[in-house]
Amino acid sequence: MADKTVDGGQWTGCAVMFLQSLCPGVNLLSLYKDPQGKFIIFKVIKLTLTDSAGGLGTFEILKVHDADPFLGVEVKFVNVAACHQFLESYSSGAVRQYLCQHACRLLALSQELTVETQLKAGTHTLDRCLDKLDLCLQHIHLSQPERLRDEEIDELEQQLQSQARGPASQSVTIMQEESPVPSNCFKFQNRVFEDRMLTAADVQSFSNGVGRQWKHVGRALGKNCRALKGPAIDNLAYEYEREGLYEQAYQLLSRFIQAEGRAAKLSRLVKALEDCKLTSLAENILDLQPRE
């Protein structure tokens, strides 16, 4: 799949994803309409798209609108490979999984969230043809965006960038330079965490959230783990192909723990996730709450 179109221009396409919570106490549309909830819901959507499309810079949120009872999210894709990855994530249910994980964490929900989704490109409902991803790609490509990004989305993006930088990032950096990280700790996003051996809960969180990226994480871990070098990753993929992505990811981390023993530390997994640009999954494993 090339990123160039037939006429030589850059590949772009537009789709609208509709979201509705099936939990009585959580209404995504109402939360987005609320001034205090708007930014949190936007961040949930942004993290979900980043995870499912393969990173930032591969998509642009143009508008979030009222499609009662759904919340509509208009997305422009600027990379055909990323759009294809998003469609694979959507068809496998990974998009709903990412959305529920981020929403539960950022909204501090006590219950597990269940959502209904619909995906459209123009007049085409893509949920009906997800078994034909090339056809879905064609519909998305033909559905070119009719508008520039909303001013409201611009403001939310700026707020998100400001939060990522952090109001006290400079003072935090200075404090950490003065106080070196202890040998039994590690640093992630300018915060210090106590290092420990990986637990069964870590393995489950990783296996639930990593999706198709498990191979990339495996190769990152394999830089310092002999058991994951050479054909080991491909062998795992072949051996557990029928069991699905969860089992492949589970076996990967289990093999890492078995091979490394007490050296199979949380810090090594977090570093591998950072290297693969899966910071939201690292935040989930660390149970990292958003900054106020």
mmCIF file of C-alpha atoms in Angstrom:
data_model
loop_
_atom_site.group_PDB
_atom_site.id
_atom_site.type_symbol
_atom_site.label_atom_id
_atom_site.label_comp_id
_atom_site.label_asym_id
_atom_site.label_seq_id
_atom_site.Cartn_x
_atom_site.Cartn_y
_atom_site.Cartn_z
ATOM 1 C CA MET A 1 0.000 0.000 0.000
ATOM 2 C CA ALA A 2 1.461 3.290 -1.086
ATOM 3 C CA ASP A 3 0.905 6.607 0.608
ATOM 4 C CA LYS A 4 0.573 8.321 -2.766
ATOM 5 C CA THR A 5 -2.696 8.439 -4.711
ATOM 6 C CA VAL A 6 -3.078 7.755 -8.390
ATOM 7 C CA ASP A 7 -2.709 11.429 -9.268
ATOM 8 C CA GLY A 8 0.487 11.685 -7.240
ATOM 9 C CA GLY A 9 -1.006 13.528 -4.261
ATOM 10 C CA GLN A 10 -0.710 12.528 -0.625
ATOM 11 C CA TRP A 11 -3.152 9.831 0.542
ATOM 12 C CA THR A 12 -5.862 11.149 2.867
ATOM 13 C CA GLY A 13 -9.255 9.945 3.923
ATOM 14 C CA CYS A 14 -11.997 10.699 6.389
ATOM 15 C CA ALA A 15 -14.190 8.548 8.632
ATOM 16 C CA VAL A 16 -16.628 9.232 11.451
ATOM 17 C CA MET A 17 -16.616 6.995 14.505
ATOM 18 C CA PHE A 18 -19.750 7.014 16.663
ATOM 19 C CA LEU A 19 -19.408 6.134 20.349
ATOM 20 C CA GLN A 20 -22.038 5.290 22.948
ATOM 21 C CA SER A 21 -21.582 3.966 26.465
ATOM 22 C CA LEU A 22 -23.853 1.049 27.381
ATOM 23 C CA CYS A 23 -23.313 1.638 31.112
ATOM 24 C CA PRO A 24 -26.259 3.457 32.756
ATOM 25 C CA GLY A 25 -24.079 5.775 34.822
ATOM 26 C CA VAL A 26 -21.740 6.892 32.026
ATOM 27 C CA ASN A 27 -22.982 9.042 29.139
ATOM 28 C CA LEU A 28 -20.112 10.017 26.827
ATOM 29 C CA LEU A 29 -22.182 12.644 25.002
ATOM 30 C CA SER A 30 -23.263 14.353 28.238
ATOM 31 C CA LEU A 31 -19.725 14.238 29.594
ATOM 32 C CA TYR A 32 -18.367 15.884 26.447
ATOM 33 C CA LYS A 33 -20.992 18.625 26.655
ATOM 34 C CA ASP A 34 -19.952 19.323 30.245
ATOM 35 C CA PRO A 35 -17.112 21.909 30.438
ATOM 36 C CA GLN A 36 -15.236 19.835 33.035
ATOM 37 C CA GLY A 37 -15.710 16.520 31.242
ATOM 38 C CA LYS A 38 -14.986 17.729 27.700
ATOM 39 C CA PHE A 39 -11.181 17.635 27.992
ATOM 40 C CA ILE A 40 -11.130 14.209 29.656
ATOM 41 C CA ILE A 41 -13.331 12.649 26.937
ATOM 42 C CA PHE A 42 -11.202 14.300 24.244
ATOM 43 C CA LYS A 43 -8.060 12.849 25.837
ATOM 44 C CA VAL A 44 -9.678 9.395 25.967
ATOM 45 C CA ILE A 45 -10.469 9.632 22.231
ATOM 46 C CA LYS A 46 -7.012 10.946 21.368
ATOM 47 C CA LEU A 47 -5.228 8.156 23.286
ATOM 48 C CA THR A 48 -7.513 5.540 21.740
ATOM 49 C CA LEU A 49 -6.785 6.719 18.195
ATOM 50 C CA THR A 50 -3.058 6.975 18.930
ATOM 51 C CA ASP A 51 -2.972 3.375 20.138
ATOM 52 C CA SER A 52 -5.078 1.991 17.302
ATOM 53 C CA ALA A 53 -3.572 3.962 14.385
ATOM 54 C CA GLY A 54 0.072 3.437 15.337
ATOM 55 C CA GLY A 55 1.033 6.755 16.914
ATOM 56 C CA LEU A 56 0.640 10.521 16.687
ATOM 57 C CA GLY A 57 0.941 12.258 13.322
ATOM 58 C CA THR A 58 -1.028 9.584 11.460
ATOM 59 C CA PHE A 59 -4.461 11.140 12.022
ATOM 60 C CA GLU A 60 -6.173 14.401 12.875
ATOM 61 C CA ILE A 61 -9.378 14.866 14.846
ATOM 62 C CA LEU A 62 -11.449 17.399 12.903
ATOM 63 C CA LYS A 63 -14.628 17.583 14.954
ATOM 64 C CA VAL A 64 -16.419 15.980 17.885
ATOM 65 C CA HIS A 65 -20.161 16.464 17.601
ATOM 66 C CA ASP A 66 -23.573 15.573 19.007
ATOM 67 C CA ALA A 67 -25.090 12.572 17.204
ATOM 68 C CA ASP A 68 -27.534 11.715 19.997
ATOM 69 C CA PRO A 69 -27.395 9.125 21.502
ATOM 70 C CA PHE A 70 -23.890 8.795 20.043
ATOM 71 C CA LEU A 71 -20.840 11.009 20.293
ATOM 72 C CA GLY A 72 -19.503 11.491 16.752
ATOM 73 C CA VAL A 73 -15.758 11.801 16.106
ATOM 74 C CA GLU A 74 -14.675 12.906 12.633
ATOM 75 C CA VAL A 75 -11.141 11.716 11.883
ATOM 76 C CA LYS A 76 -8.849 12.522 8.969
ATOM 77 C CA PHE A 77 -6.176 9.918 8.192
ATOM 78 C CA VAL A 78 -3.019 11.136 6.459
ATOM 79 C CA ASN A 79 -1.317 7.787 6.049
ATOM 80 C CA VAL A 80 -2.805 4.756 4.305
ATOM 81 C CA ALA A 81 -0.819 2.271 6.431
ATOM 82 C CA ALA A 82 -2.053 3.907 9.638
ATOM 83 C CA CYS A 83 -5.626 3.909 8.357
ATOM 84 C CA HIS A 84 -5.287 0.205 7.545
ATOM 85 C CA GLN A 85 -3.919 -0.448 11.058
ATOM 86 C CA PHE A 86 -6.845 1.476 12.569
ATOM 87 C CA LEU A 87 -9.322 -0.613 10.555
ATOM 88 C CA GLU A 88 -7.657 -3.813 11.740
ATOM 89 C CA SER A 89 -7.817 -2.572 15.336
ATOM 90 C CA TYR A 90 -11.457 -1.610 14.882
ATOM 91 C CA SER A 91 -12.486 -4.917 13.314
ATOM 92 C CA SER A 92 -10.696 -6.933 16.026
ATOM 93 C CA GLY A 93 -12.386 -5.002 18.835
ATOM 94 C CA ALA A 94 -9.109 -3.426 19.988
ATOM 95 C CA VAL A 95 -10.458 0.123 19.491
ATOM 96 C CA ARG A 96 -13.305 -0.538 21.943
ATOM 97 C CA GLN A 97 -10.819 -2.148 24.317
ATOM 98 C CA TYR A 98 -8.460 0.860 24.203
ATOM 99 C CA LEU A 99 -11.388 3.252 24.652
ATOM 100 C CA CYS A 100 -12.715 1.391 27.693
ATOM 101 C CA GLN A 101 -9.268 1.162 29.311
ATOM 102 C CA HIS A 102 -8.533 4.872 28.920
ATOM 103 C CA ALA A 103 -12.040 5.916 29.962
ATOM 104 C CA CYS A 104 -11.977 3.747 33.093
ATOM 105 C CA ARG A 105 -8.600 5.169 34.102
ATOM 106 C CA LEU A 106 -9.178 8.854 33.296
ATOM 107 C CA LEU A 107 -12.757 8.945 34.577
ATOM 108 C CA ALA A 108 -11.826 6.839 37.637
ATOM 109 C CA LEU A 109 -14.742 4.486 37.029
ATOM 110 C CA SER A 110 -15.487 1.800 39.589
ATOM 111 C CA GLN A 111 -17.152 -0.404 36.984
ATOM 112 C CA GLU A 112 -15.936 -1.848 33.695
ATOM 113 C CA LEU A 113 -17.097 0.243 30.746
ATOM 114 C CA THR A 114 -18.883 -1.241 27.733
ATOM 115 C CA VAL A 115 -19.292 0.800 24.557
ATOM 116 C CA GLU A 116 -21.098 0.487 21.248
ATOM 117 C CA THR A 117 -19.333 1.819 18.158
ATOM 118 C CA GLN A 118 -20.240 2.536 14.554
ATOM 119 C CA LEU A 119 -17.885 3.557 11.767
ATOM 120 C CA LYS A 120 -18.979 5.448 8.656
ATOM 121 C CA ALA A 121 -17.296 6.974 5.610
ATOM 122 C CA GLY A 122 -19.678 9.202 3.685
ATOM 123 C CA THR A 123 -22.909 7.254 3.245
ATOM 124 C CA HIS A 124 -21.212 3.886 3.800
ATOM 125 C CA THR A 125 -21.480 2.041 7.119
ATOM 126 C CA LEU A 126 -18.106 0.306 7.341
ATOM 127 C CA ASP A 127 -19.214 -2.118 10.072
ATOM 128 C CA ARG A 128 -20.988 -4.060 7.297
ATOM 129 C CA CYS A 129 -17.833 -4.665 5.249
ATOM 130 C CA LEU A 130 -15.019 -4.998 7.802
ATOM 131 C CA ASP A 131 -14.088 -8.343 6.252
ATOM 132 C CA LYS A 132 -13.033 -6.359 3.141
ATOM 133 C CA LEU A 133 -10.492 -3.865 4.499
ATOM 134 C CA ASP A 134 -9.416 -2.705 1.030
ATOM 135 C CA LEU A 135 -13.013 -1.715 0.293
ATOM 136 C CA CYS A 136 -13.196 0.149 3.624
ATOM 137 C CA LEU A 137 -9.969 1.971 2.741
ATOM 138 C CA GLN A 138 -11.456 2.967 -0.603
ATOM 139 C CA HIS A 139 -14.606 4.358 1.047
ATOM 140 C CA ILE A 140 -12.497 6.318 3.556
ATOM 141 C CA HIS A 141 -10.231 7.688 0.818
ATOM 142 C CA LEU A 142 -13.215 8.804 -1.274
ATOM 143 C CA SER A 143 -14.729 10.491 1.784
ATOM 144 C CA GLN A 144 -12.473 13.531 1.854
ATOM 145 C CA PRO A 145 -12.912 15.989 4.764
ATOM 146 C CA GLU A 146 -15.202 18.885 4.002
ATOM 147 C CA ARG A 147 -13.964 21.154 6.762
ATOM 148 C CA LEU A 148 -10.879 22.329 8.573
ATOM 149 C CA ARG A 149 -10.369 21.379 12.203
ATOM 150 C CA ASP A 150 -12.867 23.016 14.570
ATOM 151 C CA GLU A 151 -11.619 25.843 16.770
ATOM 152 C CA GLU A 152 -12.848 23.854 19.772
ATOM 153 C CA ILE A 153 -10.559 20.962 18.788
ATOM 154 C CA ASP A 154 -7.647 23.392 18.366
ATOM 155 C CA GLU A 155 -8.171 24.588 21.927
ATOM 156 C CA LEU A 156 -8.377 21.033 23.273
ATOM 157 C CA GLU A 157 -5.189 20.048 21.410
ATOM 158 C CA GLN A 158 -3.359 23.048 22.908
ATOM 159 C CA GLN A 159 -4.627 22.116 26.372
ATOM 160 C CA LEU A 160 -3.418 18.547 25.854
ATOM 161 C CA GLN A 161 0.040 19.739 24.797
ATOM 162 C CA SER A 162 0.221 22.084 27.800
ATOM 163 C CA GLN A 163 -0.658 19.219 30.144
ATOM 164 C CA ALA A 164 1.973 16.995 28.531
ATOM 165 C CA ARG A 165 4.641 19.641 29.087
ATOM 166 C CA GLY A 166 3.479 20.196 32.645
ATOM 167 C CA PRO A 167 3.477 23.582 34.396
ATOM 168 C CA ALA A 168 6.384 22.649 36.643
ATOM 169 C CA SER A 169 8.413 20.492 34.239
ATOM 170 C CA GLN A 170 11.488 22.698 34.567
ATOM 171 C CA SER A 171 11.519 22.644 38.378
ATOM 172 C CA VAL A 172 10.885 18.888 38.411
ATOM 173 C CA THR A 173 13.858 18.341 36.107
ATOM 174 C CA ILE A 174 16.112 20.448 38.320
ATOM 175 C CA MET A 175 15.016 18.552 41.438
ATOM 176 C CA GLN A 176 15.707 15.221 39.768
ATOM 177 C CA GLU A 177 19.144 16.374 38.650
ATOM 178 C CA GLU A 178 19.920 17.272 42.239
ATOM 179 C CA SER A 179 18.471 13.986 43.564
ATOM 180 C CA PRO A 180 19.591 11.013 41.430
ATOM 181 C CA VAL A 181 17.100 8.192 40.951
ATOM 182 C CA PRO A 182 17.795 5.409 43.518
ATOM 183 C CA SER A 183 19.093 2.126 42.157
ATOM 184 C CA ASN A 184 15.854 0.324 43.077
ATOM 185 C CA CYS A 185 13.710 2.871 41.185
ATOM 186 C CA PHE A 186 13.191 4.129 37.645
ATOM 187 C CA LYS A 187 11.885 7.291 36.033
ATOM 188 C CA PHE A 188 8.915 7.557 33.669
ATOM 189 C CA GLN A 189 7.385 10.831 32.489
ATOM 190 C CA ASN A 190 9.350 12.822 35.069
ATOM 191 C CA ARG A 191 8.042 10.643 37.905
ATOM 192 C CA VAL A 192 9.988 8.131 39.974
ATOM 193 C CA PHE A 193 8.619 4.623 40.491
ATOM 194 C CA GLU A 194 9.880 1.799 42.653
ATOM 195 C CA ASP A 195 11.174 -1.009 40.470
ATOM 196 C CA ARG A 196 9.959 -4.553 41.071
ATOM 197 C CA MET A 197 9.555 -7.903 39.391
ATOM 198 C CA LEU A 198 6.721 -8.220 36.897
ATOM 199 C CA THR A 199 3.513 -9.683 38.342
ATOM 200 C CA ALA A 200 0.651 -11.725 36.928
ATOM 201 C CA ALA A 201 -1.436 -8.530 36.891
ATOM 202 C CA ASP A 202 1.236 -6.794 34.773
ATOM 203 C CA VAL A 203 1.196 -9.682 32.306
ATOM 204 C CA GLN A 204 -2.593 -9.538 32.065
ATOM 205 C CA SER A 205 -2.669 -5.755 31.574
ATOM 206 C CA PHE A 206 0.017 -6.000 28.903
ATOM 207 C CA SER A 207 -1.708 -8.864 27.084
ATOM 208 C CA ASN A 208 -5.083 -7.085 27.143
ATOM 209 C CA GLY A 209 -3.755 -3.771 25.848
ATOM 210 C CA VAL A 210 -0.809 -4.322 23.500
ATOM 211 C CA GLY A 211 -2.748 -5.816 20.571
ATOM 212 C CA ARG A 212 -0.803 -6.235 17.328
ATOM 213 C CA GLN A 213 2.153 -4.293 18.721
ATOM 214 C CA TRP A 214 3.298 -7.238 20.862
ATOM 215 C CA LYS A 215 5.957 -8.219 18.330
ATOM 216 C CA HIS A 216 7.523 -4.743 18.416
ATOM 217 C CA VAL A 217 7.629 -4.824 22.210
ATOM 218 C CA GLY A 218 9.119 -8.320 22.069
ATOM 219 C CA ARG A 219 11.931 -7.145 19.809
ATOM 220 C CA ALA A 220 12.569 -4.187 22.132
ATOM 221 C CA LEU A 221 12.815 -6.568 25.103
ATOM 222 C CA GLY A 222 14.933 -8.901 22.998
ATOM 223 C CA LYS A 223 17.753 -6.362 22.791
ATOM 224 C CA ASN A 224 18.730 -7.447 26.307
ATOM 225 C CA CYS A 225 17.091 -10.876 26.526
ATOM 226 C CA ARG A 226 18.691 -13.832 24.793
ATOM 227 C CA ALA A 227 15.475 -15.878 24.892
ATOM 228 C CA LEU A 228 13.729 -13.340 22.634
ATOM 229 C CA LYS A 229 16.479 -12.967 20.041
ATOM 230 C CA GLY A 230 16.626 -14.434 16.545
ATOM 231 C CA PRO A 231 13.486 -16.231 15.344
ATOM 232 C CA ALA A 232 11.948 -16.469 18.841
ATOM 233 C CA ILE A 233 9.294 -13.775 18.204
ATOM 234 C CA ASP A 234 8.187 -15.234 14.868
ATOM 235 C CA ASN A 235 8.114 -18.710 16.412
ATOM 236 C CA LEU A 236 5.768 -17.464 19.145
ATOM 237 C CA ALA A 237 3.520 -15.842 16.535
ATOM 238 C CA TYR A 238 3.326 -19.094 14.575
ATOM 239 C CA GLU A 239 2.904 -21.334 17.599
ATOM 240 C CA TYR A 240 0.029 -19.358 19.161
ATOM 241 C CA GLU A 241 -1.551 -17.915 16.017
ATOM 242 C CA ARG A 242 -4.826 -19.767 16.521
ATOM 243 C CA GLU A 243 -5.137 -18.603 20.136
ATOM 244 C CA GLY A 244 -5.088 -14.930 19.111
ATOM 245 C CA LEU A 245 -3.249 -11.731 20.059
ATOM 246 C CA TYR A 246 -3.902 -11.947 23.808
ATOM 247 C CA GLU A 247 -2.280 -15.373 24.074
ATOM 248 C CA GLN A 248 0.660 -14.392 21.854
ATOM 249 C CA ALA A 249 1.366 -11.344 24.046
ATOM 250 C CA TYR A 250 0.859 -13.409 27.212
ATOM 251 C CA GLN A 251 3.339 -16.066 26.081
ATOM 252 C CA LEU A 252 5.864 -13.394 25.069
ATOM 253 C CA LEU A 253 5.959 -11.800 28.523
ATOM 254 C CA SER A 254 5.811 -15.184 30.250
ATOM 255 C CA ARG A 255 8.865 -16.325 28.289
ATOM 256 C CA PHE A 256 10.666 -13.096 29.193
ATOM 257 C CA ILE A 257 9.935 -13.639 32.911
ATOM 258 C CA GLN A 258 10.944 -17.292 32.751
ATOM 259 C CA ALA A 259 14.233 -16.486 31.022
ATOM 260 C CA GLU A 260 15.193 -13.429 33.072
ATOM 261 C CA GLY A 261 13.991 -14.508 36.528
ATOM 262 C CA ARG A 262 14.521 -11.778 39.115
ATOM 263 C CA ALA A 263 15.860 -9.501 36.362
ATOM 264 C CA ALA A 264 12.444 -9.408 34.668
ATOM 265 C CA LYS A 265 11.725 -5.979 36.087
ATOM 266 C CA LEU A 266 8.892 -3.535 35.548
ATOM 267 C CA SER A 267 11.376 -0.880 34.392
ATOM 268 C CA ARG A 268 12.451 -3.035 31.438
ATOM 269 C CA LEU A 269 8.872 -3.488 30.242
ATOM 270 C CA VAL A 270 8.090 0.231 30.618
ATOM 271 C CA LYS A 271 11.258 1.127 28.679
ATOM 272 C CA ALA A 272 10.282 -1.279 25.886
ATOM 273 C CA LEU A 273 6.789 0.249 25.731
ATOM 274 C CA GLU A 274 8.306 3.736 25.556
ATOM 275 C CA ASP A 275 10.597 2.652 22.729
ATOM 276 C CA CYS A 276 7.528 1.395 20.843
ATOM 277 C CA LYS A 277 5.597 4.626 21.545
ATOM 278 C CA LEU A 278 3.031 2.779 23.672
ATOM 279 C CA THR A 279 3.214 5.182 26.591
ATOM 280 C CA SER A 280 -0.530 4.991 27.271
ATOM 281 C CA LEU A 281 -0.216 1.251 27.897
ATOM 282 C CA ALA A 282 2.720 1.923 30.225
ATOM 283 C CA GLU A 283 0.559 4.460 32.089
ATOM 284 C CA ASN A 284 -2.174 1.854 32.423
ATOM 285 C CA ILE A 285 0.217 -0.786 33.803
ATOM 286 C CA LEU A 286 1.634 1.757 36.257
ATOM 287 C CA ASP A 287 -1.903 2.863 37.175
ATOM 288 C CA LEU A 288 -0.744 6.393 36.501
ATOM 289 C CA GLN A 289 -3.484 8.916 37.184
ATOM 290 C CA PRO A 290 -3.765 12.084 35.053
ATOM 291 C CA ARG A 291 -2.398 15.282 36.495
ATOM 292 C CA GLU A 292 -4.932 17.762 37.710
#
